[in-house]
Amino acid sequence: MASKSALLPRGGPPRLLARAGRRRYQAPACPFCSTASRPTPPNPAQPRAPRLRCDVTSPHPRRRWQSTATATSSTTPITPPNPRAELEHLLLELERRAPNLVNLSRLQLALQGLRQPAGQEVVRVAILGLANGSTESGGAAHTARRVLRMLLVDPLSDEQPWEAELAAHDPSRPLIVRVAPGRGPHVRVEISTDTALHELHVSSPDLNGLNLELLLMEVTAPYGAPGEVSVQSLEDAVLVPTVDIPSAADRVSPVTTPVHQALLVADGFMGAVNVSALPVSEAGDSIKAAVQIEGVAKEQLGTDFDIIDVSQAEQGIRLFRQGPQNAMDYERLWFTSNIPLLASWLGAGATSAEDTTKPAVLQLISSLLQNTISCIHAADAQKLSRALVANGASPALVALHGRLADWAQRAHAELQDELDLAFTGRRWRKLGWWKLFWRVDDVAMLTNEMLSQRFMPTAEQELVYLTGRIAELAGDSSSPQQYPQPVSSRDAADGAAAASEQRRLGSGERAPALAATSSSALPKWPGHIAFTRRYLQNETVPALQSLAQRLVVQALGTSGVTTSLAALLYASSFASTLYEAGAVAALGVVYSLGRMQKKWETARGFWEGEVREEGRKAVRGAEESVATVLDNGAAAKASEQEARELQSARELVAKAEDALSRIQ
């Protein structure tokens, strides 16, 4: 009889903490770490990543990757900095300097991941049953327990002891599941008495090598009307759930337990309604939602979360374990249940190429930095509000701040909507890879037209109007406002050259002034949008045009060479028939066109992403520039110490984002 493996189809189965004085934050014991039954022995073949240490008592802590020598030989090669060590150092500095602006629980989890070897990080995933999202008997906690079993079960083997342990577990109490190759019988480890936190060791062939730790528990998510729940409040609730750890005979201590990813499980139509009010899709791959509804497809409800049917997956596993003759029924039931979608999401976050950081770890750090930036902006707004109240600011100035916020919101919306229209419009479709042969010279013209007409023209006009109102409030509309302007590297070089020339000529002679670097020539509004548009047109568009021409020439050249080779083979009798010679020519044409398609579509996607990202940076820069002008008078008496702390935190986050972008 054929084995089961031969018939099995592939693809189966605290919010922010308040600062107390200047004492360093001490994180409580993490349940994942405190319940570990034994330490994991180090792998002798893989050296442990060194932990970065810096003297936090020194006013100028020295980075580990910087040389301590006073001079280096020109022949000595300079070792590039390690982005992971650099990012760890920056996060430690952020924890020390701004503990009230960062979620310290998630920060500790991020540091733990950076201290582990790249590609071998432990990924924590929470399987959460929504306590207030259930209408059926048993509730979403029972469904979450069933989903967890389906994610870990091995259909090629008989029922394992851990499955009975999991089925007997009370879903109202937290459970930690460690996935690793089995060593003897699978048993449940109790930390203390009846109220103890349970731990279960599971061996799953599909997940054993991913270093997964799972947390099964109930959670109460923030609910409200659609649009009322923020992404940050949702992340704080489900990515940092609170686990009750027994501390005495009749007492428990709530401990925050940060995780990299979370799967929300709800039951029935009422659960679907509650989940639909949460901004799950805006949280990226960190949070995924699934609702248990039998006999209903996702397309029927038109939702952005997954509809699952665990009973079908359980029936498929049961049939396949009865014999391999049920493999077709198993496959049909397994994929109909939509459990494979959840299994793919679980594996995607914990899978990476060799010696590269896992996606779940990168997503955690990125989310942590974004939330820190949001907290910095909120602190800036509070500081400004206090300054406005203390200085008795006029209602007109307060109204201008509101107008600035409205402008930024409209500008971001315009950027997204207009670029969506541009990249799905007729001009962009004209630049398909197969149309390059007769439109290769039109690449620059068409892309420049898209940028001129779709790159925030309305936002730029409204910004001019807003800065005019600011000048009117200042009482001197004729003098230009000193808005911080974007300066390119070329402008900076020209400015340095002009200064050098001025010093050479001496005080008796005058060098020609440069408009880009003269403060008196600054425009009356921030030029970030126009500057970014010119950068895209002058720097990126010519590169895209050059690539298109090069790809066309390469495709024609390769096709011509293989066609000539085919003709030569046919003429020299190496190819006995015309079909053989034609096959050689066709192979060259197909190869050249496939290579051209792949490279051009990749370049188009990269350029589209760059345009969107540069647009977001332009809006953010213009907003900060106008806010700087508005805050010059109102915030003059604000706390200088607080302002320095916020600026220091902002710089640390910017450096951390740069280091994160260089991590592999």
XYZ file of C-alpha atoms in Angstrom:
664
model
C 0.000 0.000 0.000
C 1.274 3.440 -0.857
C 2.466 5.551 2.021
C 0.503 8.577 3.194
C 3.340 10.927 2.358
C 3.253 9.864 -1.279
C -0.430 10.738 -1.583
C -0.443 13.915 0.462
C -0.591 17.027 -1.780
C 2.037 19.681 -1.276
C 0.982 22.791 0.627
C -1.009 21.012 3.338
C -1.410 21.518 6.383
C 1.007 48.868 28.275
C 0.387 51.244 26.220
C 3.095 53.813 27.039
C 4.500 53.625 30.539
C 4.842 56.795 32.545
C 8.346 57.735 33.522
C 9.030 57.592 37.251
C 11.920 59.903 37.982
C 15.080 58.861 36.205
C 15.130 55.211 37.274
C 15.861 52.702 34.564
C 12.877 50.595 33.534
C 12.954 46.991 34.807
C 10.735 44.731 32.690
C 8.760 42.066 34.584
C 9.534 38.426 33.953
C 8.163 37.343 30.596
C 5.938 34.239 30.748
C 7.689 32.800 27.690
C 11.046 33.032 29.454
C 9.907 32.208 33.001
C 8.111 29.007 31.966
C 10.958 27.585 29.896
C 11.646 24.117 31.238
C 15.249 24.029 30.092
C 17.617 26.382 28.307
C 18.229 25.726 24.641
C 21.805 24.475 24.136
C 23.858 26.683 21.870
C 24.635 25.477 18.390
C 28.429 25.061 18.131
C 28.269 25.460 14.355
C 26.619 28.860 14.638
C 28.463 31.435 16.788
C 26.271 33.467 19.048
C 25.703 37.060 18.008
C 27.706 39.338 20.303
C 25.689 41.570 22.540
C 26.492 45.218 22.108
C 27.498 46.965 25.295
C 27.946 50.662 25.760
C 28.709 52.832 28.755
C 25.407 54.621 29.309
C 26.956 56.736 32.043
C 29.243 58.445 29.578
C 27.848 61.610 27.971
C 29.203 60.408 24.638
C 28.843 56.605 24.491
C 31.189 55.121 21.953
C 29.731 52.774 19.372
C 31.262 49.349 19.274
C 31.720 49.451 15.522
C 33.727 52.663 15.598
C 37.486 52.562 15.771
C 39.146 53.778 18.984
C 42.419 54.581 17.303
C 43.398 58.195 16.839
C 44.604 57.626 13.318
C 44.288 54.848 10.777
C 46.523 53.915 7.935
C 45.214 54.646 4.475
C 45.957 51.049 3.519
C 43.914 49.553 6.376
C 40.476 48.432 5.132
C 37.531 49.986 6.976
C 35.046 47.423 8.244
C 31.471 48.543 7.529
C 29.208 48.855 10.575
C 26.963 45.942 11.507
C 23.373 47.192 11.022
C 21.993 44.787 13.646
C 24.490 45.940 16.291
C 23.904 49.558 15.295
C 20.132 49.134 15.572
C 20.468 47.424 18.967
C 22.589 50.313 20.230
C 20.055 52.870 18.967
C 17.130 51.049 20.597
C 19.013 50.906 23.889
C 19.664 54.632 23.634
C 15.976 55.213 22.872
C 15.034 53.191 25.943
C 17.437 55.217 28.090
C 16.601 58.682 26.783
C 12.869 58.447 26.051
C 11.284 55.590 28.032
C 7.940 57.434 28.093
C 7.744 57.601 24.280
C 8.249 53.928 23.462
C 6.417 50.728 24.333
C 9.050 49.144 26.547
C 7.613 45.631 26.383
C 7.823 45.521 22.585
C 11.241 47.173 22.742
C 12.578 44.352 24.934
C 11.231 41.773 22.468
C 12.893 43.615 19.586
C 16.225 43.682 21.421
C 15.931 39.967 22.145
C 15.481 39.271 18.434
C 18.482 41.403 17.465
C 20.692 39.535 19.941
C 19.883 36.194 18.335
C 21.602 34.910 15.179
C 20.035 36.217 11.981
C 17.548 33.723 10.605
C 17.318 31.825 13.928
C 15.269 34.333 15.923
C 12.466 33.022 18.119
C 9.116 34.236 16.770
C 6.225 34.613 19.206
C 2.671 34.384 17.855
C -0.509 34.831 19.889
C -3.648 32.851 18.968
C -6.331 34.994 20.577
C -9.995 34.202 21.011
C -12.031 37.413 21.165
C -13.837 37.189 24.479
C -16.533 39.681 23.443
C -16.889 38.476 19.851
C -18.761 35.197 20.311
C -22.391 34.193 19.935
C -22.131 30.385 19.824
C -21.741 27.921 22.669
C -18.132 27.364 23.605
C -17.124 30.787 22.394
C -14.214 32.038 20.344
C -11.722 30.711 22.922
C -12.731 27.133 22.063
C -12.481 27.959 18.350
C -9.016 29.426 18.859
C -7.958 26.186 20.555
C -9.277 24.165 17.597
C -7.512 26.464 15.115
C -4.251 26.031 17.020
C -4.572 22.257 16.795
C -5.178 22.402 13.040
C -2.121 24.617 12.555
C 0.113 22.128 14.370
C -1.389 18.755 13.509
C 0.464 16.260 11.311
C -1.985 14.304 9.098
C 0.696 11.736 8.249
C 0.856 10.436 11.810
C -1.696 9.059 14.231
C -3.118 11.245 16.976
C -0.317 12.501 19.216
C -0.430 12.816 23.037
C -0.226 16.601 22.839
C -3.522 16.700 20.927
C -5.347 15.156 23.874
C -3.554 17.549 26.237
C -4.629 20.490 24.116
C -8.229 19.260 23.882
C -8.393 18.931 27.684
C -6.974 22.396 28.303
C -9.317 25.047 29.676
C -9.331 27.744 26.943
C -10.061 30.479 29.469
C -6.532 30.047 30.892
C -3.384 31.036 28.952
C -1.290 28.282 27.400
C 2.242 28.498 25.983
C 3.076 26.105 23.146
C 6.685 25.546 22.133
C 7.190 23.985 18.708
C 10.331 21.856 18.408
C 11.323 18.334 17.388
C 10.006 15.804 19.911
C 12.253 14.244 22.538
C 10.267 11.434 24.099
C 6.615 11.723 25.208
C 4.903 15.094 24.922
C 3.801 16.193 28.388
C 2.276 19.286 29.868
C 4.451 21.179 32.316
C 2.690 22.968 35.180
C 4.544 25.806 36.846
C 2.831 25.600 40.224
C -0.647 24.613 41.452
C -4.108 24.503 39.815
C -3.974 28.151 38.783
C -0.554 27.792 37.143
C 0.271 28.745 33.593
C 0.537 25.660 31.396
C 3.191 24.894 28.829
C 2.923 22.363 26.010
C 5.720 20.974 23.838
C 4.627 20.074 20.325
C 6.467 18.532 17.388
C 5.144 19.660 13.991
C 7.116 18.582 10.894
C 6.109 21.716 8.987
C 7.024 24.138 11.794
C 9.787 22.450 13.798
C 12.623 24.460 12.268
C 11.020 27.894 12.620
C 11.656 28.517 16.368
C 8.005 29.254 17.049
C 6.457 29.997 20.446
C 2.665 30.259 20.541
C 0.413 31.834 23.163
C -3.215 30.682 23.371
C -5.542 32.864 25.439
C -8.625 35.038 25.468
C -8.366 38.749 24.840
C -10.678 41.726 24.957
C -10.025 43.932 21.942
C -11.003 47.611 21.840
C -14.367 47.892 20.140
C -16.212 50.806 18.643
C -17.788 52.041 15.456
C -15.725 51.618 12.261
C -13.004 54.252 12.256
C -13.103 54.900 16.002
C -10.471 52.315 16.982
C -6.908 53.366 16.160
C -4.256 50.989 14.873
C -2.030 51.777 17.835
C -4.712 50.889 20.394
C -5.382 47.614 18.555
C -1.667 46.752 18.522
C -1.354 47.548 22.217
C -4.263 45.205 22.986
C -3.382 42.186 20.849
C 0.391 42.449 20.349
C 1.042 43.105 24.044
C -1.620 40.963 25.756
C -1.717 40.747 29.540
C -1.225 37.320 31.106
C -2.173 36.631 34.726
C 0.745 34.873 36.436
C 0.071 33.222 39.835
C 2.079 35.005 42.507
C 0.511 33.626 45.699
C -2.145 31.176 46.838
C -5.101 33.305 45.752
C -3.404 36.100 43.847
C -2.240 36.691 40.314
C 0.062 39.303 38.842
C -0.775 40.734 35.399
C 2.288 40.649 33.134
C 2.452 42.121 29.645
C 3.567 39.521 27.112
C 4.747 41.039 23.818
C 4.470 38.953 20.648
C 5.572 39.466 17.067
C 2.258 38.531 15.478
C -1.311 37.880 16.576
C -4.174 35.866 15.088
C -7.614 37.057 16.198
C -10.278 34.341 16.171
C -13.985 35.158 16.443
C -17.232 33.189 16.116
C -20.412 33.710 14.143
C -21.895 36.725 12.408
C -21.737 38.888 15.522
C -18.029 38.111 15.773
C -17.659 39.137 12.133
C -19.389 42.431 12.868
C -17.092 43.128 15.809
C -13.947 42.229 13.874
C -14.975 44.380 10.912
C -14.880 47.445 13.178
C -11.195 46.839 13.966
C -8.458 48.284 11.676
C -6.895 44.849 11.136
C -5.904 45.495 7.517
C -4.030 48.676 8.503
C -1.764 46.736 10.884
C -0.009 44.943 8.013
C 1.095 41.351 8.491
C 1.423 41.696 12.272
C -2.273 41.075 12.921
C -4.580 38.690 11.091
C -8.252 38.003 11.800
C -10.293 34.872 11.108
C -13.992 34.292 11.840
C -15.523 30.826 12.210
C -18.692 30.667 10.077
C -19.885 27.440 8.511
C -21.183 27.406 4.955
C -20.246 31.031 4.132
C -17.496 32.202 1.790
C -15.419 35.355 2.219
C -16.703 36.735 -1.083
C -20.309 36.549 0.134
C -19.621 38.881 3.042
C -17.148 41.134 1.214
C -14.795 41.359 4.207
C -11.070 41.954 4.508
C -10.646 39.146 7.072
C -10.661 35.388 6.507
C -13.707 33.156 6.886
C -12.785 29.690 8.180
C -14.598 26.431 8.897
C -12.553 24.427 11.387
C -14.979 21.488 11.370
C -14.136 20.737 7.738
C -10.395 20.732 8.498
C -10.958 18.418 11.463
C -13.054 16.070 9.322
C -10.365 16.026 6.625
C -7.639 15.131 9.145
C -9.824 12.397 10.615
C -10.542 10.863 7.180
C -6.912 10.925 6.079
C -5.763 9.222 9.278
C -8.194 6.407 8.515
C -6.307 5.594 5.320
C -4.561 7.156 2.315
C -7.515 6.275 0.125
C -9.215 9.357 1.572
C -6.486 11.696 0.321
C -8.749 13.425 -2.225
C -11.474 14.042 0.348
C -8.856 15.332 2.773
C -7.488 17.763 0.200
C -10.943 19.090 -0.653
C -11.981 19.567 2.969
C -8.614 20.989 4.029
C -8.520 23.737 1.447
C -12.239 24.495 1.761
C -11.710 25.202 5.461
C -9.237 28.037 4.618
C -6.886 26.835 7.352
C -4.003 26.756 4.802
C -4.273 30.558 4.541
C -3.578 30.856 8.266
C -0.758 28.296 8.060
C 0.877 30.245 5.216
C 0.661 33.477 7.218
C 2.149 31.763 10.270
C 5.058 30.350 8.299
C 5.734 33.498 6.273
C 6.604 35.585 9.315
C 9.001 32.999 10.735
C 10.689 31.914 7.499
C 13.703 33.667 6.007
C 16.658 32.906 3.806
C 19.885 31.750 5.384
C 21.537 34.374 7.634
C 18.778 36.945 6.993
C 16.506 38.444 9.625
C 13.020 36.985 9.845
C 10.172 39.160 8.498
C 8.282 39.092 11.814
C 11.272 40.609 13.633
C 11.655 43.368 11.038
C 7.918 44.092 11.158
C 8.029 44.392 14.951
C 10.876 46.909 14.882
C 9.261 48.909 12.072
C 5.939 49.076 13.941
C 7.742 50.030 17.160
C 9.521 52.940 15.459
C 6.351 54.146 13.743
C 4.448 54.164 17.029
C 7.322 56.043 18.656
C 7.130 58.709 15.950
C 3.385 58.999 16.585
C 4.047 59.478 20.298
C 6.660 62.142 19.518
C 4.140 64.013 17.373
C 1.544 63.727 20.137
C 4.039 65.052 22.686
C 4.881 67.925 20.335
C 1.195 68.770 20.051
C 0.733 68.704 23.822
C 3.799 70.860 24.332
C 2.529 73.362 21.786
C -0.921 73.406 23.367
C 0.573 74.186 26.753
C 2.685 76.922 25.208
C -0.324 78.406 23.439
C -2.310 78.479 26.661
C 0.609 79.912 28.652
C 1.340 82.621 26.097
C -2.277 83.489 25.446
C -1.992 82.706 21.749
C -4.591 84.231 19.479
C -7.429 82.089 18.117
C -6.119 82.847 14.626
C -2.866 81.025 15.357
C -4.759 78.056 16.761
C -6.912 78.030 13.621
C -3.804 78.013 11.426
C -2.552 74.913 13.204
C -5.870 73.283 12.458
C -5.627 74.348 8.818
C -2.144 72.864 8.621
C -3.376 69.519 9.968
C -6.258 69.539 7.482
C -3.864 70.349 4.636
C -1.567 67.469 5.552
C -4.502 65.045 5.632
C -5.800 66.223 2.240
C -2.289 66.128 0.766
C -1.751 62.515 1.790
C -5.170 61.575 0.408
C -4.467 63.394 -2.852
C -1.076 61.714 -3.173
C -2.591 58.264 -2.792
C -5.631 58.870 -5.014
C -3.819 60.676 -7.806
C -0.966 58.171 -7.968
C -3.458 55.302 -7.972
C -5.102 56.914 -10.998
C -1.728 57.551 -12.625
C -0.412 54.010 -12.227
C -3.639 52.442 -13.455
C -4.202 54.955 -16.239
C -3.654 54.938 -19.976
C -0.198 56.555 -19.927
C 1.251 53.955 -17.571
C -0.291 51.122 -19.599
C 1.428 52.497 -22.695
C 4.741 51.602 -21.063
C 4.094 47.862 -20.901
C 7.169 45.783 -21.609
C 5.900 44.529 -24.967
C 5.157 48.103 -26.110
C 8.696 49.309 -25.496
C 9.795 48.388 -29.010
C 7.850 51.337 -30.466
C 7.433 53.520 -27.345
C 10.930 53.360 -25.874
C 11.568 57.015 -26.724
C 8.298 58.068 -25.052
C 9.197 56.813 -21.564
C 10.562 60.168 -20.368
C 7.696 62.154 -21.931
C 4.934 59.973 -20.463
C 6.438 59.729 -16.969
C 7.116 63.484 -16.859
C 3.504 64.135 -17.805
C 2.328 61.842 -15.027
C 4.482 63.653 -12.477
C 3.437 67.107 -13.695
C -0.279 66.366 -13.612
C -0.639 63.834 -10.786
C 2.068 64.655 -8.232
C 0.016 66.740 -5.751
C -0.741 69.862 -7.831
C -3.711 70.793 -5.627
C -1.778 70.282 -2.385
C 0.989 72.569 -3.653
C -1.501 75.327 -4.478
C -3.240 75.002 -1.116
C 0.137 75.205 0.620
C 0.821 78.525 -1.104
C -2.536 79.819 0.127
C -1.864 78.600 3.676
C 1.537 80.287 3.861
C -0.081 83.465 2.588
C -2.462 83.382 5.533
C 0.508 82.928 7.859
C 2.203 85.964 6.324
C -1.030 87.927 6.718
C -1.198 86.986 10.397
C 2.416 88.109 10.828
C 1.403 91.510 9.500
C 4.114 91.646 6.846
C 3.020 89.814 3.720
C 5.686 91.475 1.616
C 8.674 89.896 3.380
C 9.338 86.224 2.678
C 8.894 83.739 5.505
C 12.038 81.781 6.369
C 10.678 78.302 5.817
C 13.220 75.460 5.978
C 13.790 74.329 2.406
C 15.024 70.989 1.047
C 18.587 71.210 -0.221
C 20.082 68.656 -2.565
C 23.656 67.435 -2.359
C 24.453 69.328 -5.561
C 23.140 72.584 -4.083
C 25.170 72.016 -0.940
C 28.309 71.454 -3.004
C 27.618 74.629 -5.007
C 27.157 76.562 -1.776
C 30.474 75.314 -0.392
C 32.217 76.231 -3.642
C 30.714 79.720 -3.549
C 31.880 80.247 0.033
C 35.375 79.112 -0.893
C 35.424 81.464 -3.874
C 34.251 84.357 -1.686
C 37.092 83.764 0.778
C 39.574 83.620 -2.113
C 38.434 86.893 -3.598
C 38.584 88.652 -0.252
C 36.378 91.356 1.132
C 36.953 93.682 -1.807
C 35.410 91.368 -4.381
C 32.031 89.698 -4.521
C 31.251 86.220 -5.805
C 28.024 85.644 -7.693
C 25.196 84.676 -5.328
C 23.469 81.316 -5.655
C 19.694 81.347 -5.478
C 19.598 77.848 -3.995
C 21.665 78.793 -0.984
C 20.849 82.449 -0.412
C 18.411 82.942 2.459
C 17.038 86.146 0.916
C 16.000 84.204 -2.183
C 13.959 81.601 -0.335
C 10.354 81.327 -1.571
C 7.403 82.364 0.558
C 6.312 78.741 0.936
C 8.099 75.425 1.532
C 9.368 74.028 -1.735
C 9.372 70.364 -0.732
C 6.729 69.247 -3.239
C 8.235 71.117 -6.182
C 11.735 70.064 -5.175
C 10.707 66.400 -4.991
C 8.947 66.628 -8.349
C 12.084 68.084 -9.942
C 14.207 65.402 -8.325
C 12.006 62.647 -9.736
C 11.971 64.252 -13.176
C 15.687 65.047 -13.346
C 17.154 62.021 -11.569
C 14.848 59.020 -11.751
C 13.103 59.520 -15.091
C 16.351 59.642 -17.149
C 17.498 56.456 -15.431
C 14.197 54.767 -16.315
C 14.486 55.982 -19.911
C 18.051 54.698 -20.166
C 17.060 51.303 -18.785
C 14.214 50.983 -21.290
C 16.534 51.737 -24.213
C 19.156 49.326 -22.932
C 16.623 46.509 -22.493
C 15.261 46.990 -26.011
C 18.758 46.926 -27.495
C 19.665 43.826 -25.490
C 16.462 42.025 -26.513
C 16.940 42.844 -30.180
C 20.616 41.945 -29.996
C 20.020 38.576 -28.347
C 17.201 37.744 -30.750
C 19.350 38.756 -33.719
C 22.315 36.694 -32.583
C 20.256 33.541 -32.036
C 18.462 34.018 -35.362
C 21.793 34.373 -37.134
C 23.061 31.291 -35.334
C 19.990 29.350 -36.452
C 20.530 30.432 -40.058
C 24.196 29.442 -39.830
C 23.307 26.023 -38.430
C 20.779 25.465 -41.184
C 23.221 26.562 -43.891
C 26.039 24.399 -42.505
C 23.800 21.300 -42.317
C 24.163 21.016 -38.512
C 20.399 21.492 -38.385
C 18.913 18.992 -40.807
C 15.502 20.628 -40.989
C 14.128 24.115 -40.902
C 12.207 23.254 -37.730
C 15.412 22.579 -35.807
C 16.915 25.876 -36.896
C 13.670 27.640 -36.043
C 13.731 26.114 -32.572
C 17.140 27.658 -31.916
C 15.898 31.056 -33.081
C 12.683 30.756 -31.039
C 14.652 29.853 -27.918
C 16.720 33.010 -28.216
C 13.664 35.192 -28.827
C 11.758 33.732 -25.875
C 14.758 34.090 -23.563
C 15.413 37.702 -24.577
C 11.760 38.720 -24.245
C 11.393 36.969 -20.879
C 14.497 38.665 -19.543
C 13.276 42.025 -20.829
C 9.827 41.558 -19.261
C 11.227 40.599 -15.863
C 13.690 43.480 -15.644
C 11.290 46.116 -16.963
C 8.400 45.146 -14.713
C 10.751 45.122 -11.718
C 12.026 48.589 -12.650
C 8.478 49.908 -13.105
C 7.430 48.598 -9.715
C 10.503 50.091 -8.049
C 9.911 53.489 -9.677
C 6.263 53.466 -8.633
C 7.237 52.746 -5.031
C 9.902 55.452 -5.089
C 7.426 58.054 -6.355
C 4.971 57.200 -3.586
C 7.636 57.235 -0.870
C 9.183 60.514 -2.034
C 5.709 62.056 -2.111
C 5.079 61.046 1.497
C 8.426 62.509 2.504
C 7.606 65.764 0.695
C 4.278 66.163 2.507
C 5.868 65.355 5.853
C 8.729 67.803 5.242
C 6.398 70.628 4.164
C 4.191 70.077 7.197
C 7.156 70.203 9.571
C 8.482 73.301 7.821
C 5.226 75.217 8.244
C 4.836 73.977 11.814
C 8.327 75.273 12.593
C 7.323 78.769 11.487
C 4.081 78.639 13.460
C 5.807 77.359 16.585
C 8.645 79.888 16.589
C 6.635 82.434 18.539
C 4.163 80.320 20.465
C 6.592 77.702 21.732
C 9.429 80.064 22.584
C 8.763 79.766 26.306
C 8.170 76.022 26.295
C 10.467 73.760 28.239
C 13.821 73.625 26.472
C 14.656 70.353 28.201
C 11.516 68.683 26.862
C 12.190 70.043 23.401
C 15.717 68.646 23.457
C 14.425 65.247 24.577
C 11.884 65.145 21.772
C 14.467 66.188 19.212
C 16.923 63.602 20.505
C 14.258 60.885 20.308
C 13.344 61.976 16.779
C 16.963 61.735 15.676
C 17.366 58.305 17.275
C 14.273 57.023 15.491
C 15.531 58.374 12.166
C 18.885 56.651 12.634
C 17.151 53.439 13.706
C 14.960 53.493 10.591
C 18.075 53.919 8.463
C 19.795 50.993 10.189
C 16.637 48.888 9.822
C 16.579 49.525 6.075
C 20.129 48.110 5.822
C 19.417 44.908 7.754
C 19.273 41.689 5.760
